[in-house]
Amino acid sequence: MFRIINSCKLLKNQSRLIARSFALKPNSNFKTKISRLLYAIGTGCTLTVLYQLRTVYQKPVALPLEGGTLRQQFNFIDKVVQKCSPSVVYITIQNANRIDPQTGQPQTLSNGSGFLVDENGWILTNAHVVIGKPNNIVSVMMSDGSTYEASVENADMNIDLALLRIHAKKKLPYLPLGSSKDVTTGEWVVALGSPLSLSHSVTAGIVSSVDRRADELGMRNSSMRYIQTDATTTFGNSGGPLVDLDGKVIGINNLRVTAGISFAIPVDYAKRFLDGSKSILQPVPVNYQGNKAVFLGIVPMFITPQVLTTLGQHQTIPESLTSGILVWKVIRGAPAYVAGLQQGDIITRINDVNVSEVYDIYRFIKGDIRTLSISVIRNGSEVKIKLDVP
């Protein structure tokens, strides 16, 4: 390139010298024409080469690849996002008893993420995102901007998962659930959610560890195991999906320690939670994966010190009570409702066996026992309830 430019400059200088030599000879008109011609030749050569070089460097030509450009062939993250984002929701929690003076709407307390697991409007998220006082309003926004009010149908604080339900007039897109057992260290993953109220955001990274124990994170008295990833997550990502490159959910975003170190609940925990939810919420007996399920009609919640503190503001809680299952919701007309269970009851024993986890209920209703003797704490007193299992 530089040789061409230097050659043209040399030609231009030579043309100037020839033009000056004509100035010593007669016939000025002829001399003038020749000198201008030679000068133009030198200038034109330089400008032509520079223009051609400028054109080459300003207009790069895309490599002719089979199947499209490099961007089209290797933009694998975009393919995952386009497939999964319609099923991801932005969750907003509002307090119906507090009005925002600026908007005139119920005050927003927090937000989070979730994703559809069924075309009929069932949504999975973290329990800590939606569990609070009963008068909270839970709403979800889809990627297309449509908004629905949601109800909390089931929750398990022990594994920090909750199941929501919205009612739409159409079938909704949902995400397929993968398997935690198939996850490998180093594979690409994509985290979708709404960090810091920035709805429907996306980050990508790799799986740093497939089996990080809770005690390694300083979480005592927990048998949970997590998927560690360097995909960036923060407040608001909780409850959103962590998906593989096939668009299958392998985890539910849950914890962030620092930049590059985040944790997700393995999807196999969510599968067991959803299976148990079917047993509690299904309105008619069904067969699911060969197991007969029954309908009780309650939304149970694992008791934590935080939950006990909140309950103590509304009812009397015995000082000796440290564990149990809170009845978060009772579905009208269901067997639990007919038996006399009420919202706010704390189940402590079933058939004279202490219960402390939601799965304790599942074990009883999946057995052959047709009558449950339930001991509950209600307003500081113990109440006995007989519940006939359909």
Short mmCIF file of C-alpha atoms in Angstrom, two decimals, residues 64-244:
data_model
loop_
_atom_site.label_atom_id
_atom_site.label_comp_id
_atom_site.label_asym_id
_atom_site.label_seq_id
_atom_site.Cartn_x
_atom_site.Cartn_y
_atom_site.Cartn_z
CA PRO A 64 -18.92 -16.12 2.46
CA LEU A 65 -19.86 -18.89 4.90
CA GLU A 66 -22.15 -21.77 4.30
CA GLY A 67 -25.30 -21.19 6.39
CA GLY A 68 -24.83 -17.44 6.90
CA THR A 69 -22.35 -15.05 8.48
CA LEU A 70 -20.27 -15.71 11.58
CA ARG A 71 -22.82 -13.79 13.65
CA GLN A 72 -25.68 -15.90 12.34
CA GLN A 73 -23.82 -19.18 12.78
CA PHE A 74 -22.36 -18.70 16.25
CA ASN A 75 -24.83 -16.44 18.08
CA PHE A 76 -26.04 -19.40 20.16
CA ILE A 77 -27.08 -17.30 23.17
CA ASP A 78 -29.61 -15.38 21.08
CA LYS A 79 -31.19 -18.64 19.94
CA VAL A 80 -31.71 -19.71 23.55
CA VAL A 81 -33.13 -16.32 24.54
CA GLN A 82 -35.59 -16.22 21.66
CA LYS A 83 -36.81 -19.68 22.62
CA CYS A 84 -37.12 -19.11 26.37
CA SER A 85 -37.94 -15.44 27.02
CA PRO A 86 -41.70 -15.67 26.21
CA SER A 87 -42.09 -18.06 29.17
CA VAL A 88 -40.27 -15.87 31.73
CA VAL A 89 -42.30 -13.48 33.91
CA TYR A 90 -41.54 -10.38 35.96
CA ILE A 91 -43.14 -10.61 39.42
CA THR A 92 -44.21 -7.57 41.45
CA ILE A 93 -45.33 -7.66 45.10
CA GLN A 94 -47.58 -4.83 46.33
CA ASN A 95 -49.16 -4.03 49.69
CA ALA A 96 -52.90 -3.48 49.32
CA ASN A 97 -53.02 -1.51 52.58
CA ARG A 98 -50.42 1.05 51.52
CA ILE A 99 -50.96 3.49 48.69
CA ASP A 100 -48.08 5.12 46.86
CA PRO A 101 -48.78 8.89 47.05
CA GLN A 102 -47.13 9.52 43.69
CA THR A 103 -48.95 6.88 41.64
CA GLY A 104 -52.11 6.32 43.69
CA GLN A 105 -51.49 2.58 43.33
CA PRO A 106 -50.70 -0.01 46.01
CA GLN A 107 -47.13 0.43 47.19
CA THR A 108 -44.58 -1.87 45.57
CA LEU A 109 -42.66 -3.84 48.18
CA SER A 110 -40.39 -6.01 46.06
CA ASN A 111 -40.01 -7.79 42.76
CA GLY A 112 -38.57 -11.00 41.39
CA SER A 113 -38.72 -13.44 38.54
CA GLY A 114 -40.44 -16.68 37.60
CA PHE A 115 -41.29 -18.88 34.65
CA LEU A 116 -44.24 -20.83 33.32
CA VAL A 117 -44.13 -24.60 33.77
CA ASP A 118 -47.54 -25.30 32.26
CA GLU A 119 -49.64 -23.85 29.43
CA ASN A 120 -52.52 -23.30 31.87
CA GLY A 121 -50.75 -20.57 33.84
CA TRP A 122 -48.75 -22.37 36.53
CA ILE A 123 -45.61 -20.41 37.45
CA LEU A 124 -42.57 -21.50 39.46
CA THR A 125 -40.55 -19.01 41.52
CA ASN A 126 -38.70 -18.68 44.83
CA ALA A 127 -40.82 -18.75 47.97
CA HIS A 128 -39.02 -15.74 49.46
CA VAL A 129 -40.13 -13.68 46.44
CA VAL A 130 -43.85 -14.01 47.11
CA ILE A 131 -44.34 -15.14 50.70
CA GLY A 132 -45.26 -12.33 53.05
CA LYS A 133 -48.43 -11.02 54.63
CA PRO A 134 -51.70 -12.40 53.25
CA ASN A 135 -52.88 -9.00 51.98
CA ASN A 136 -50.04 -8.69 49.47
CA ILE A 137 -50.96 -8.42 45.80
CA VAL A 138 -48.87 -10.58 43.45
CA SER A 139 -48.85 -9.63 39.78
CA VAL A 140 -46.82 -10.96 36.87
CA MET A 141 -45.87 -9.36 33.57
CA MET A 142 -45.13 -11.40 30.47
CA SER A 143 -42.45 -10.52 27.94
CA ASP A 144 -45.12 -9.06 25.62
CA GLY A 145 -46.20 -6.60 28.35
CA SER A 146 -49.44 -8.35 29.31
CA THR A 147 -50.09 -8.37 33.07
CA TYR A 148 -52.01 -10.80 35.27
CA GLU A 149 -52.82 -11.00 38.96
CA ALA A 150 -51.43 -14.20 40.47
CA SER A 151 -52.33 -16.32 43.47
CA VAL A 152 -49.86 -18.26 45.61
CA GLU A 153 -51.03 -21.87 45.40
CA ASN A 154 -48.21 -23.66 47.18
CA ALA A 155 -44.91 -22.86 48.87
CA ASP A 156 -42.08 -24.67 50.59
CA MET A 157 -39.72 -22.40 52.52
CA ASN A 158 -37.41 -25.33 53.23
CA ILE A 159 -36.32 -25.47 49.58
CA ASP A 160 -37.41 -21.88 48.81
CA LEU A 161 -39.87 -22.70 46.03
CA ALA A 162 -43.39 -21.44 45.39
CA LEU A 163 -46.08 -22.18 42.84
CA LEU A 164 -48.23 -19.38 41.42
CA ARG A 165 -51.30 -19.46 39.19
CA ILE A 166 -52.59 -16.95 36.68
CA HIS A 167 -55.71 -17.22 34.55
CA ALA A 168 -55.33 -16.32 30.90
CA LYS A 169 -57.79 -16.79 28.06
CA LYS A 170 -55.19 -18.52 25.93
CA LYS A 171 -52.61 -21.25 26.14
CA LEU A 172 -49.33 -19.86 27.41
CA PRO A 173 -45.76 -20.77 26.41
CA TYR A 174 -43.85 -22.70 29.06
CA LEU A 175 -40.36 -24.03 29.63
CA PRO A 176 -39.49 -27.75 29.61
CA LEU A 177 -37.73 -29.04 32.71
CA GLY A 178 -34.38 -30.73 32.20
CA SER A 179 -32.50 -32.91 34.68
CA SER A 180 -29.96 -31.82 37.27
CA LYS A 181 -28.19 -35.13 36.83
CA ASP A 182 -27.29 -34.24 33.25
CA VAL A 183 -25.60 -30.93 34.14
CA THR A 184 -21.83 -30.88 33.67
CA THR A 185 -19.16 -28.51 34.92
CA GLY A 186 -18.08 -26.06 32.23
CA GLU A 187 -21.21 -26.18 30.09
CA TRP A 188 -22.81 -22.95 28.90
CA VAL A 189 -25.90 -21.69 30.72
CA VAL A 190 -28.19 -18.66 30.41
CA ALA A 191 -29.85 -16.88 33.34
CA LEU A 192 -33.10 -15.04 32.60
CA GLY A 193 -34.94 -12.70 34.95
CA SER A 194 -35.47 -9.15 36.13
CA PRO A 195 -32.49 -7.92 38.17
CA LEU A 196 -32.98 -4.63 40.02
CA SER A 197 -36.44 -4.25 38.41
CA LEU A 198 -34.88 -4.35 34.93
CA SER A 199 -37.48 -6.67 33.49
CA HIS A 200 -36.59 -9.54 31.16
CA SER A 201 -32.80 -9.30 31.27
CA VAL A 202 -30.34 -11.98 30.19
CA THR A 203 -26.84 -13.01 31.31
CA ALA A 204 -24.74 -15.97 30.28
CA GLY A 205 -21.90 -18.00 31.76
CA ILE A 206 -20.80 -21.51 32.56
CA VAL A 207 -21.52 -24.04 35.29
CA SER A 208 -18.75 -23.66 37.87
CA SER A 209 -19.90 -26.54 40.09
CA VAL A 210 -22.76 -29.01 39.83
CA ASP A 211 -22.93 -29.96 43.51
CA ARG A 212 -22.21 -27.15 45.96
CA ARG A 213 -23.36 -28.07 49.47
CA ALA A 214 -25.30 -25.58 51.59
CA ASP A 215 -22.85 -25.85 54.49
CA GLU A 216 -20.08 -24.64 52.17
CA LEU A 217 -22.09 -21.43 51.83
CA GLY A 218 -22.45 -21.03 55.59
CA MET A 219 -26.04 -22.33 55.59
CA ARG A 220 -26.30 -24.68 58.55
CA ASN A 221 -29.13 -27.13 59.18
CA SER A 222 -29.78 -27.43 55.46
CA SER A 223 -29.25 -30.42 53.20
CA MET A 224 -29.70 -28.37 50.03
CA ARG A 225 -27.21 -28.63 47.20
CA TYR A 226 -26.82 -25.95 44.56
CA ILE A 227 -25.57 -25.42 41.02
CA GLN A 228 -22.84 -22.77 41.01
CA THR A 229 -22.49 -20.52 37.96
CA ASP A 230 -20.59 -17.42 36.94
CA ALA A 231 -23.62 -16.09 35.03
CA THR A 232 -24.26 -12.76 36.75
CA THR A 233 -27.38 -12.56 38.91
CA THR A 234 -28.51 -10.11 41.59
CA PHE A 235 -31.62 -8.93 43.45
CA GLY A 236 -34.64 -9.52 41.23
CA ASN A 237 -33.17 -12.53 39.44
CA SER A 238 -34.50 -14.79 42.20
CA GLY A 239 -36.98 -17.31 40.86
CA GLY A 240 -35.93 -16.97 37.24
CA PRO A 241 -34.76 -19.96 35.18
CA LEU A 242 -31.21 -21.08 34.57
CA VAL A 243 -31.34 -22.90 31.24
CA ASP A 244 -28.95 -24.93 29.12
#
